[in-house]
Amino acid sequence: MLPNPNDLLPAMASALTQHLNQRQVSEPRFIGIRTGGVWVAQALLQALGREDALGILDVSFYRDDFTQNGLHPQVQPSELPFEIEGQHLVLIDDVLMSGRTIRAALNELFDYGRPASVTLVSLLDLNARELPIRPDVVGATLSLAANERVKLSGPTPLTLELQTLAN
């Protein structure tokens, strides 16, 4: 049984606040990875009671499987309404699986400038990493069978759906 994202958000907001306070980050810049990460970021900002400008990353051109899988038909430009250079960033994604999306996001962010720090927030960690990338704040950690995936639907309400891949 998958958790309800709305039940995870208050604890995530609390953990993120604590994480940022420990690092003395008073003015973080929030960035969601399109599409599910943007939905989670919007819900997280609401849970935090913040109305910060939200940056949006579309990492399609930065993925290392771009040449294998081709371009997703709904690629949109990234929108970063603030400077990256020297900023403390909170990068938000919906599901962390292999870590490759986060690697792509970091590559893209560094093309815009050198942030002071990047805090990674993920709604779910599927414990299936191929790269040494771990979230600083996570809603829940799940272990799935090799043929299972989780899909986030949203933005309102946020819901998780278990999908089984065909063999």
One Martini backbone bead per residue (centre of mass of N, CA, C, O) as a GRO file, in nm:
protein
  167
    1MET     BB    1   0.095   0.038   0.024
    2LEU     BB    2   0.056   0.364  -0.040
    3PRO     BB    3   0.110   0.668   0.038
    4ASN     BB    4  -0.008   0.978   0.131
    5PRO     BB    5   0.118   1.273   0.043
    6ASN     BB    6  -0.045   1.457   0.250
    7ASP     BB    7   0.083   1.298   0.501
    8LEU     BB    8   0.396   1.379   0.439
    9LEU     BB    9   0.429   1.696   0.430
   10PRO     BB   10   0.453   1.793   0.728
   11ALA     BB   11   0.717   1.635   0.789
   12MET     BB   12   0.881   1.758   0.560
   13ALA     BB   13   0.862   2.053   0.650
   14SER     BB   14   0.998   2.009   0.924
   15ALA     BB   15   1.265   1.884   0.821
   16LEU     BB   16   1.345   2.124   0.643
   17THR     BB   17   1.357   2.339   0.857
   18GLN     BB   18   1.574   2.199   1.026
   19HIS     BB   19   1.790   2.176   0.809
   20LEU     BB   20   1.816   2.483   0.749
   21ASN     BB   21   1.880   2.576   1.038
   22GLN     BB   22   2.143   2.408   1.076
   23ARG     BB   23   2.264   2.574   0.808
   24GLN     BB   24   2.176   2.876   0.808
   25VAL     BB   25   1.914   2.900   0.616
   26SER     BB   26   1.703   3.183   0.526
   27GLU     BB   27   1.711   3.198   0.178
   28PRO     BB   28   1.571   2.996  -0.004
   29ARG     BB   29   1.554   2.822  -0.317
   30PHE     BB   30   1.296   2.693  -0.513
   31ILE     BB   31   1.300   2.366  -0.695
   32GLY     BB   32   1.130   2.199  -0.951
   33ILE     BB   33   1.077   1.896  -1.112
   34ARG     BB   34   0.952   1.812  -1.392
   35THR     BB   35   0.640   1.765  -1.267
   36GLY     BB   36   0.618   1.637  -0.980
   37GLY     BB   37   0.816   1.833  -0.830
   38VAL     BB   38   0.633   2.079  -0.857
   39TRP     BB   39   0.395   1.973  -0.697
   40VAL     BB   40   0.551   1.924  -0.437
   41ALA     BB   41   0.657   2.211  -0.402
   42GLN     BB   42   0.383   2.350  -0.377
   43ALA     BB   43   0.289   2.184  -0.128
   44LEU     BB   44   0.533   2.254   0.053
   45LEU     BB   45   0.500   2.560   0.058
   46GLN     BB   46   0.222   2.546   0.186
   47ALA     BB   47   0.313   2.389   0.446
   48LEU     BB   48   0.519   2.636   0.514
   49GLY     BB   49   0.384   2.921   0.441
   50ARG     BB   50   0.487   2.992   0.146
   51GLU     BB   51   0.556   3.248  -0.141
   52ASP     BB   52   0.767   3.162  -0.320
   53ALA     BB   53   0.948   3.143  -0.577
   54LEU     BB   54   0.936   2.902  -0.845
   55GLY     BB   55   1.138   2.682  -0.976
   56ILE     BB   56   1.186   2.524  -1.311
   57LEU     BB   57   1.280   2.199  -1.421
   58ASP     BB   58   1.399   2.066  -1.740
   59VAL     BB   59   1.604   1.766  -1.792
   60SER     BB   60   1.594   1.631  -2.076
   61PHE     BB   61   1.881   1.736  -2.203
   62TYR     BB   62   2.052   1.603  -1.938
   63ARG     BB   63   2.014   1.322  -1.993
   64ASP     BB   64   2.186   1.010  -2.039
   65ASP     BB   65   1.916   0.887  -2.216
   66PHE     BB   66   1.847   1.071  -2.462
   67THR     BB   67   1.961   0.896  -2.707
   68GLN     BB   68   1.775   0.646  -2.643
   69ASN     BB   69   1.474   0.793  -2.587
   70GLY     BB   70   1.456   1.073  -2.645
   71LEU     BB   71   1.217   1.314  -2.675
   72HIS     BB   72   0.988   1.451  -2.503
   73PRO     BB   73   0.693   1.598  -2.620
   74GLN     BB   74   0.682   1.802  -2.335
   75VAL     BB   75   0.902   1.999  -2.358
   76GLN     BB   76   1.025   2.255  -2.143
   77PRO     BB   77   1.135   2.524  -2.017
   78SER     BB   78   1.312   2.658  -1.793
   79GLU     BB   79   1.233   2.831  -1.467
   80LEU     BB   80   1.438   3.102  -1.329
   81PRO     BB   81   1.352   3.375  -1.104
   82PHE     BB   82   1.664   3.340  -1.021
   83GLU     BB   83   1.955   3.314  -0.894
   84ILE     BB   84   2.220   3.073  -0.846
   85GLU     BB   85   2.445   3.226  -0.757
   86GLY     BB   86   2.505   3.173  -0.412
   87GLN     BB   87   2.268   2.989  -0.355
   88HIS     BB   88   2.015   2.830  -0.167
   89LEU     BB   89   1.898   2.517  -0.259
   90VAL     BB   90   1.576   2.354  -0.327
   91LEU     BB   91   1.543   2.031  -0.444
   92ILE     BB   92   1.250   1.890  -0.612
   93ASP     BB   93   1.107   1.559  -0.601
   94ASP     BB   94   0.914   1.280  -0.620
   95VAL     BB   95   1.110   1.035  -0.741
   96LEU     BB   96   1.366   0.829  -0.621
   97MET     BB   97   1.581   0.610  -0.788
   98SER     BB   98   1.870   0.625  -0.953
   99GLY     BB   99   1.965   0.958  -0.983
  100ARG     BB  100   1.963   1.080  -1.281
  101THR     BB  101   1.783   1.328  -1.253
  102ILE     BB  102   1.959   1.474  -1.044
  103ARG     BB  103   2.213   1.490  -1.210
  104ALA     BB  104   2.082   1.660  -1.434
  105ALA     BB  105   1.998   1.897  -1.253
  106LEU     BB  106   2.282   1.976  -1.159
  107ASN     BB  107   2.398   2.034  -1.434
  108GLU     BB  108   2.201   2.262  -1.502
  109LEU     BB  109   2.248   2.449  -1.261
  110PHE     BB  110   2.563   2.490  -1.324
  111ASP     BB  111   2.500   2.650  -1.591
  112TYR     BB  112   2.385   2.905  -1.412
  113GLY     BB  113   2.572   2.826  -1.158
  114ARG     BB  114   2.706   2.856  -0.819
  115PRO     BB  115   2.598   2.721  -0.557
  116ALA     BB  116   2.616   2.708  -0.216
  117SER     BB  117   2.362   2.501  -0.212
  118VAL     BB  118   2.204   2.162  -0.200
  119THR     BB  119   1.880   2.050  -0.133
  120LEU     BB  120   1.726   1.733  -0.109
  121VAL     BB  121   1.387   1.657  -0.213
  122SER     BB  122   1.167   1.368  -0.150
  123LEU     BB  123   0.888   1.192  -0.142
  124LEU     BB  124   1.040   0.939  -0.277
  125ASP     BB  125   1.233   0.642  -0.197
  126LEU     BB  126   1.323   0.342  -0.385
  127ASN     BB  127   1.599   0.206  -0.335
  128ALA     BB  128   1.752   0.228  -0.662
  129ARG     BB  129   2.041   0.311  -0.687
  130GLU     BB  130   2.315   0.417  -0.926
  131LEU     BB  131   2.378   0.665  -0.750
  132PRO     BB  132   2.528   0.884  -0.499
  133ILE     BB  133   2.206   0.965  -0.412
  134ARG     BB  134   2.054   1.159  -0.143
  135PRO     BB  135   1.818   1.265   0.054
  136ASP     BB  136   1.759   1.503   0.307
  137VAL     BB  137   1.447   1.483   0.232
  138VAL     BB  138   1.182   1.242   0.316
  139GLY     BB  139   0.878   1.088   0.315
  140ALA     BB  140   0.951   0.795   0.178
  141THR     BB  141   1.054   0.449   0.189
  142LEU     BB  142   1.086   0.215  -0.082
  143SER     BB  143   1.043  -0.129  -0.192
  144LEU     BB  144   1.059  -0.271  -0.509
  145ALA     BB  145   1.006  -0.433  -0.765
  146ALA     BB  146   1.157  -0.444  -1.072
  147ASN     BB  147   0.846  -0.408  -1.215
  148GLU     BB  148   0.812  -0.146  -1.039
  149ARG     BB  149   0.622   0.162  -1.011
  150VAL     BB  150   0.581   0.516  -0.949
  151LYS     BB  151   0.301   0.742  -0.973
  152LEU     BB  152   0.235   1.083  -0.999
  153SER     BB  153  -0.053   1.270  -0.928
  154GLY     BB  154  -0.185   1.593  -1.048
  155PRO     BB  155  -0.191   1.841  -0.819
  156THR     BB  156  -0.513   1.802  -0.746
  157PRO     BB  157  -0.452   1.564  -0.599
  158LEU     BB  158  -0.211   1.386  -0.451
  159THR     BB  159  -0.111   1.075  -0.611
  160LEU     BB  160  -0.045   0.728  -0.589
  161GLU     BB  161   0.083   0.477  -0.829
  162LEU     BB  162   0.100   0.147  -0.904
  163GLN     BB  163   0.325  -0.004  -1.139
  164THR     BB  164   0.343  -0.253  -1.401
  165LEU     BB  165   0.568  -0.395  -1.595
  166ALA     BB  166   0.632  -0.527  -1.880
  167ASN     BB  167   0.823  -0.809  -1.996
   0.00000   0.00000   0.00000
